[in-house]
Coordinates of C-alpha atoms (C1' of nucleotides) in Angstrom, one line a residue:
Chain A
M11 CA -27.5 24.3 -0.7
P12 CA -31.2 24.7 0.0
E13 CA -32.5 28.0 1.2
V14 CA -34.7 27.8 4.2
D15 CA -36.5 30.9 5.5
A16 CA -38.4 31.5 8.7
F17 CA -41.7 30.2 7.2
D18 CA -39.9 27.0 6.1
L19 CA -38.5 26.5 9.6
K20 CA -42.0 26.8 11.1
I21 CA -43.4 24.4 8.5
L22 CA -40.6 21.9 9.2
A23 CA -41.0 22.2 13.0
A24 CA -44.8 21.6 12.6
L25 CA -44.4 18.6 10.3
Q26 CA -41.7 17.2 12.7
D27 CA -44.4 17.2 15.4
D28 CA -47.3 15.9 13.2
G29 CA -46.4 14.5 9.8
R30 CA -50.0 14.3 8.6
L31 CA -50.9 17.9 9.1
T32 CA -53.2 19.3 6.4
N33 CA -51.9 22.2 4.3
Q34 CA -54.8 24.2 5.8
Q35 CA -53.8 23.3 9.3
L36 CA -50.2 24.0 8.4
G37 CA -51.2 27.4 7.0
D38 CA -53.1 28.3 10.2
L39 CA -50.1 27.4 12.3
V40 CA -47.5 29.3 10.4
G41 CA -49.6 32.2 9.0
L42 CA -49.8 31.3 5.3
S43 CA -52.4 30.1 2.9
A44 CA -52.9 26.4 2.3
S45 CA -51.8 26.6 -1.3
Q46 CA -48.5 28.3 -0.3
C47 CA -47.9 25.7 2.3
S48 CA -48.5 23.0 -0.3
R49 CA -45.9 24.6 -2.6
R50 CA -43.3 25.1 0.1
R51 CA -43.8 21.6 1.3
M52 CA -43.3 20.2 -2.2
R53 CA -40.1 22.3 -2.5
L54 CA -38.8 21.0 0.8
E55 CA -39.5 17.5 -0.2
E56 CA -37.9 18.0 -3.6
E57 CA -34.8 19.5 -2.0
K58 CA -34.7 16.5 0.4
V59 CA -34.8 18.7 3.4
I60 CA -37.8 16.6 4.3
A61 CA -36.4 13.1 3.8
G62 CA -39.7 11.4 4.3
Y63 CA -42.7 10.8 6.6
H64 CA -43.0 7.8 8.9
A65 CA -45.5 6.4 11.3
D66 CA -44.1 6.1 14.8
L67 CA -45.1 2.7 16.2
A68 CA -45.3 1.6 19.8
G69 CA -42.7 -1.1 20.0
E70 CA -43.9 -2.4 23.3
A71 CA -47.5 -2.9 22.0
L72 CA -46.0 -5.1 19.2
G73 CA -43.8 -7.2 21.4
F74 CA -40.5 -5.3 21.1
G75 CA -39.8 -4.9 24.7
L76 CA -36.0 -4.8 24.6
I77 CA -33.6 -2.1 23.4
A78 CA -29.8 -2.7 23.5
F79 CA -26.7 -1.0 22.3
I80 CA -24.1 -3.3 21.0
H81 CA -20.5 -2.1 20.7
I82 CA -18.4 -3.8 18.1
T83 CA -14.6 -3.9 17.6
L84 CA -13.6 -5.2 14.1
A85 CA -10.9 -7.8 13.7
T86 CA -8.9 -5.7 11.4
H87 CA -9.4 -2.3 9.9
S88 CA -9.0 -3.3 6.3
P89 CA -11.4 -1.9 3.8
D90 CA -12.6 -5.4 2.9
N91 CA -13.4 -6.1 6.5
A92 CA -15.3 -2.8 6.9
K93 CA -17.3 -3.5 3.8
R94 CA -18.2 -7.0 5.0
F95 CA -19.4 -5.6 8.3
R96 CA -21.5 -2.9 6.5
E97 CA -23.2 -5.6 4.5
L98 CA -23.9 -7.6 7.6
V99 CA -25.5 -4.5 9.3
N100 CA -27.7 -3.8 6.3
R101 CA -28.8 -7.4 6.0
V102 CA -30.0 -7.7 9.6
D103 CA -33.4 -6.1 10.1
D104 CA -33.2 -6.1 13.9
I105 CA -30.4 -3.5 13.7
Q106 CA -32.1 -0.2 13.6
E107 CA -29.1 2.1 13.8
A108 CA -25.4 1.7 13.2
Y109 CA -22.7 4.2 13.6
A110 CA -18.9 4.3 13.3
L111 CA -17.4 5.9 16.4
T112 CA -14.4 7.5 17.8
G113 CA -13.3 6.1 21.1
D114 CA -13.1 2.6 22.5
A115 CA -15.3 0.6 20.1
D116 CA -15.3 0.8 16.3
Y117 CA -19.1 0.7 15.9
V118 CA -22.2 0.9 17.9
L119 CA -25.5 -0.8 16.9
K120 CA -28.9 0.0 18.3
V121 CA -31.3 -3.0 18.2
M122 CA -34.9 -3.4 19.2
L123 CA -35.9 -6.9 20.0
R124 CA -38.5 -9.1 21.6
D125 CA -36.5 -10.4 24.6
L126 CA -33.1 -11.3 25.9
K127 CA -33.1 -14.6 24.0
S128 CA -33.3 -12.6 20.8
L129 CA -30.4 -10.5 21.9
S130 CA -28.4 -13.6 22.7
D131 CA -29.3 -14.9 19.2
I132 CA -28.1 -11.8 17.5
V133 CA -24.9 -11.6 19.5
N134 CA -23.9 -15.2 19.5
N135 CA -25.2 -16.5 16.2
V136 CA -25.0 -13.4 13.9
L137 CA -22.4 -11.0 15.1
M138 CA -19.8 -13.1 17.0
P139 CA -19.4 -15.8 14.2
H140 CA -18.9 -13.1 11.5
Q141 CA -15.4 -13.0 10.3
S142 CA -15.1 -9.3 10.4
V143 CA -16.0 -9.0 14.1
A144 CA -13.4 -9.4 16.9
H145 CA -15.1 -8.2 20.0
V146 CA -18.8 -7.6 21.1
R147 CA -20.1 -5.9 24.2
S148 CA -23.7 -5.1 24.7
S149 CA -25.6 -2.7 27.1
I150 CA -29.2 -3.3 27.8
V151 CA -31.5 -0.3 28.1
L152 CA -33.2 -0.3 31.5
D153 CA -35.3 2.9 30.9
R154 CA -36.0 5.3 28.1
L155 CA -35.9 8.8 29.4
K156 CA -36.3 10.5 26.1
E157 CA -36.7 9.2 22.6
S158 CA -37.4 11.3 19.5
T159 CA -35.6 12.2 16.3
K160 CA -36.7 15.8 16.4
L161 CA -34.1 18.4 15.5
P162 CA -34.0 21.4 17.8
L163 CA -35.1 23.8 15.1
K164 CA -36.1 26.4 17.8
A165 CA -32.4 27.3 18.0
L166 CA -32.5 28.4 14.3
Q167 CA -35.6 30.6 14.6
E168 CA -34.0 33.4 16.6
Chain B
M26 CA -53.9 -5.4 24.9
P27 CA -54.5 -4.4 21.3
E28 CA -55.2 -7.1 18.7
V29 CA -53.3 -6.8 15.5
D30 CA -54.0 -9.1 12.6
A31 CA -52.1 -9.7 9.4
F32 CA -53.8 -6.8 7.6
D33 CA -52.9 -4.5 10.5
L34 CA -49.3 -5.6 10.3
K35 CA -49.2 -4.8 6.6
I36 CA -50.8 -1.4 7.2
L37 CA -48.3 -0.6 10.0
A38 CA -45.4 -1.7 7.8
A39 CA -46.6 0.5 5.0
L40 CA -47.1 3.5 7.1
Q41 CA -43.8 3.0 8.7
D42 CA -42.3 3.4 5.3
D43 CA -44.5 6.3 4.2
G44 CA -46.5 8.0 6.8
R45 CA -48.5 10.1 4.3
L46 CA -50.0 7.2 2.3
T47 CA -53.5 7.7 1.2
N48 CA -56.1 5.3 2.3
Q49 CA -56.5 4.3 -1.3
Q50 CA -52.8 3.7 -1.8
L51 CA -52.8 1.8 1.5
G52 CA -55.7 -0.3 0.3
D53 CA -54.0 -1.1 -2.9
L54 CA -50.9 -2.2 -1.0
V55 CA -52.5 -4.4 1.5
G56 CA -55.5 -5.7 -0.4
L57 CA -58.4 -3.8 1.2
S58 CA -60.7 -1.0 0.3
A59 CA -59.8 2.5 1.2
S60 CA -62.7 2.8 3.7
Q61 CA -61.6 -0.2 5.6
C62 CA -58.0 1.0 5.8
S63 CA -59.3 4.3 7.1
R64 CA -61.2 2.4 9.8
R65 CA -58.3 0.2 10.8
R66 CA -55.9 3.2 10.8
M67 CA -58.2 5.1 13.1
R68 CA -58.4 2.1 15.4
L69 CA -54.6 1.6 15.5
E70 CA -54.2 5.3 16.3
E71 CA -56.9 5.1 19.0
E72 CA -55.1 2.1 20.6
K73 CA -51.8 4.0 20.4
V74 CA -50.2 1.3 18.3
I75 CA -49.5 4.1 16.0
A76 CA -48.0 6.7 18.3
G77 CA -47.8 9.4 15.8
Y78 CA -46.6 10.6 12.4
H79 CA -43.4 12.6 11.9
A80 CA -41.5 14.2 9.1
D81 CA -38.0 13.0 8.9
L82 CA -35.7 16.0 8.3
A83 CA -32.2 16.0 6.8
G84 CA -30.1 17.2 9.6
E85 CA -27.1 18.0 7.5
A86 CA -29.1 20.2 5.2
L87 CA -30.1 22.2 8.3
G88 CA -26.7 22.5 9.7
F89 CA -26.7 19.6 12.2
G90 CA -23.6 17.9 11.0
L91 CA -22.5 16.2 14.2
I92 CA -23.9 13.3 16.1
A93 CA -22.4 12.1 19.4
F94 CA -23.1 9.7 22.1
I95 CA -22.4 11.0 25.6
H96 CA -22.0 8.4 28.4
I97 CA -22.9 9.7 31.8
T98 CA -22.1 8.4 35.3
L99 CA -24.1 9.9 38.1
A100 CA -22.5 11.2 41.3
T101 CA -24.8 9.1 43.5
H102 CA -27.6 6.8 42.8
S103 CA -30.1 8.5 45.0
P104 CA -33.6 9.0 43.7
D105 CA -33.2 12.8 44.0
N106 CA -30.1 12.8 41.9
A107 CA -31.8 10.6 39.2
K108 CA -34.8 13.0 39.2
R109 CA -32.6 16.0 38.8
F110 CA -30.8 14.4 35.9
R111 CA -34.0 13.5 34.2
E112 CA -35.2 17.1 34.4
L113 CA -31.9 18.2 32.9
V114 CA -32.3 15.8 30.0
N115 CA -35.8 16.9 29.3
R116 CA -34.9 20.6 29.4
V117 CA -32.1 20.4 26.9
D118 CA -33.5 20.2 23.3
D119 CA -30.2 19.1 21.8
I120 CA -30.5 15.8 23.6
Q121 CA -32.6 13.7 21.2
E122 CA -32.5 10.4 23.0
A123 CA -31.6 9.3 26.6
Y124 CA -31.4 5.8 28.1
A125 CA -30.5 4.3 31.4
L126 CA -28.2 1.4 30.8
T127 CA -26.7 -1.7 32.3
G128 CA -22.9 -1.8 32.1
D129 CA -20.2 0.7 32.6
A130 CA -22.1 4.0 32.4
D131 CA -25.4 4.9 34.0
Y132 CA -26.9 6.8 31.0
V133 CA -26.2 7.3 27.4
L134 CA -27.4 10.4 25.5
K135 CA -27.6 10.9 21.8
V136 CA -27.2 14.4 20.6
M137 CA -27.4 16.1 17.2
L138 CA -25.4 19.3 17.0
R139 CA -24.0 21.9 14.6
D140 CA -20.3 21.3 15.3
L141 CA -17.7 20.3 17.9
K142 CA -17.9 23.6 19.6
S143 CA -21.6 22.9 20.4
L144 CA -20.6 19.5 21.7
S145 CA -18.0 21.1 23.9
D146 CA -20.6 23.6 25.1
I147 CA -23.0 20.9 26.1
V148 CA -20.5 18.8 27.8
N149 CA -18.6 21.5 29.7
N150 CA -21.3 24.1 30.4
V151 CA -24.4 22.0 30.8
L152 CA -23.6 18.4 31.8
M153 CA -20.3 18.6 33.7
P154 CA -21.4 21.5 36.0
H155 CA -24.6 19.8 36.9
Q156 CA -24.6 18.5 40.5
S157 CA -26.0 15.1 39.6
V158 CA -23.2 14.3 37.1
A159 CA -20.0 12.7 38.1
H160 CA -18.4 11.6 34.9
V161 CA -18.9 12.3 31.2
R162 CA -17.4 10.5 28.2
S163 CA -18.4 11.3 24.6
S164 CA -18.0 9.4 21.4
I165 CA -18.3 11.2 18.1
V166 CA -20.1 9.6 15.2
L167 CA -17.7 9.3 12.2
D168 CA -20.2 7.6 9.9
R169 CA -23.8 6.7 9.8
L170 CA -24.2 3.2 8.4
K171 CA -27.9 2.8 9.1
E172 CA -30.4 5.0 10.7
S173 CA -34.1 4.3 11.0
T174 CA -36.6 3.7 13.7
K175 CA -38.5 1.0 11.7
L176 CA -39.5 -2.0 13.6
P177 CA -38.7 -5.4 11.9
L178 CA -42.4 -6.2 11.4
K179 CA -41.5 -8.8 8.8
A180 CA -40.6 -11.2 11.6
L181 CA -44.2 -11.1 12.8
Q182 CA -45.8 -11.7 9.5
E183 CA -44.8 -15.4 9.2
Chain C
dC6 C1' -79.5 -28.2 12.2
dC7 C1' -81.1 -24.0 11.6
dA8 C1' -82.0 -19.3 13.4
dT9 C1' -79.8 -15.3 15.1
dT10 C1' -76.2 -12.5 16.3
dT11 C1' -71.9 -10.5 15.4
dC12 C1' -68.5 -8.7 12.6
dA13 C1' -65.6 -7.3 8.8
dT14 C1' -66.0 -5.7 4.3
dG15 C1' -67.1 -2.9 -0.1
dC16 C1' -69.9 0.7 -2.0
dA17 C1' -72.0 5.3 -2.1
dC18 C1' -72.1 10.0 -1.0
dG19 C1' -71.5 14.8 0.9
dG20 C1' -67.8 17.4 2.7
dA21 C1' -62.9 18.4 3.0
dT22 C1' -58.5 18.6 0.9
dC23 C1' -55.3 18.6 -2.9
dG24 C1' -52.4 20.7 -6.6
dT25 C1' -52.4 24.3 -10.1
dG26 C1' -53.5 28.3 -13.0
dC27 C1' -54.0 33.1 -12.5
dG28 C1' -53.8 37.9 -11.2
dC29 C1' -51.8 41.1 -7.9
dA30 C1' -48.4 43.4 -4.9
dC31 C1' -43.7 44.1 -4.0
dT32 C1' -38.7 44.0 -4.8
dT33 C1' -34.6 44.3 -7.9
dC34 C1' -32.0 45.6 -11.6
dT35 C1' -31.1 48.5 -15.6
Chain D
dA21 C1' -39.4 54.8 -14.8
dG22 C1' -39.9 50.4 -16.7
dA23 C1' -39.1 45.4 -17.0
dA24 C1' -38.3 41.1 -14.9
dG25 C1' -38.7 38.2 -11.2
dT26 C1' -40.7 36.5 -6.9
dG27 C1' -44.0 35.3 -3.4
dC28 C1' -48.6 35.6 -2.2
dG29 C1' -53.9 34.5 -1.9
dC30 C1' -57.9 33.1 -4.5
dA31 C1' -60.5 30.0 -7.5
dC32 C1' -61.5 25.6 -9.4
dG33 C1' -61.7 20.7 -10.9
dA34 C1' -59.9 16.4 -9.2
dT35 C1' -59.0 13.6 -5.5
dC36 C1' -59.5 11.9 -0.9
dC37 C1' -61.8 11.6 3.6
dG38 C1' -65.0 9.7 7.0
dT39 C1' -69.5 7.6 7.6
dG40 C1' -74.0 5.3 6.8
dC41 C1' -75.6 1.2 4.9
dA42 C1' -76.3 -3.4 2.8
dT43 C1' -74.0 -7.9 2.1
dG44 C1' -72.0 -12.1 3.3
dA45 C1' -69.3 -15.1 6.3
dA46 C1' -68.3 -16.9 10.8
dA47 C1' -69.7 -17.6 15.5
dT48 C1' -73.4 -18.5 18.9
dG49 C1' -77.2 -20.8 20.8
dG50 C1' -81.3 -23.5 21.3

DNA sequence: CCATTTCATGCACGGATCGTGCGCACTTCT
DNA sequence: AGAAGTGCGCACGATCCGTGCATGAAATGG
């Protein structure tokens, strides 16, 4: 169980906003020296509180204009079937996120694609024919109101 | 319309994996000098192909053990109502992602929370009482099979 | 066909940044 | 009170950063 104090939270919040902050900039923001920020950052990385750093790319600029959620119901709930479905999910790069859910469907997938034809390809040629899949229903994203993976750390800083 | 060549794609793919790569490391990976990588990276940032860099934090380690999707149906589809709902979404930090959808529901929200009580709070005390909202249905995430925001750039590198 | 322009590249260099060793202040425990 | 431990800033050598500049290849034009 990693210990995270108020300085750590500030550092995490800052790096969540800008993952390429210099230790000096970080120090100015949180009120520590650069060396100390370097040490804390290394510790947080070591403890896997910071899982990694990633560039956030503009999907539209690169031709990925379509986001969709695909709800999946499995044919049976046998372990074998679930395993096969997991392998499928990991194999397909277009699937960005995949969750097992309570409620109507068994799984929901988030995909980012070039166009509707690509979605049709995925659904009809990859998912539907797979032996583990019984039912597929997709919802197309019309508008992105908000999209970030930032945790609300402010709530912890009281 | 930004131009992106094969070197740029390699750079983007590498920075998508590790956003703190040194220009030297980047150069070794893609087969360019560090200075050239620096210049290309600056251009891609300038053109907003790279939208930013973010630390990816381990939600569980920080006490965010619960992910849920909340499907929302609006009371009416008037522009006023939609606007009020957008303001609500932007105001609540626990809502990480929000999309307008085709299909059954009008919107889907992705939230990351501490526990079921927090989910109940959000649903019953924030969303349900809001005048723009007519119907709320939430699905809790039982398991995360895959979670990344990486674009499948490989498909573009043919 | 050749002269000229344009452009991407690698190298060099001064300044910034990095991780680490060290000494100091403060807390904790006996 | 004394010892051990902890977190801090400073200092320092190594690395990394952005930029100016020369080179060479491709495009342009007469």
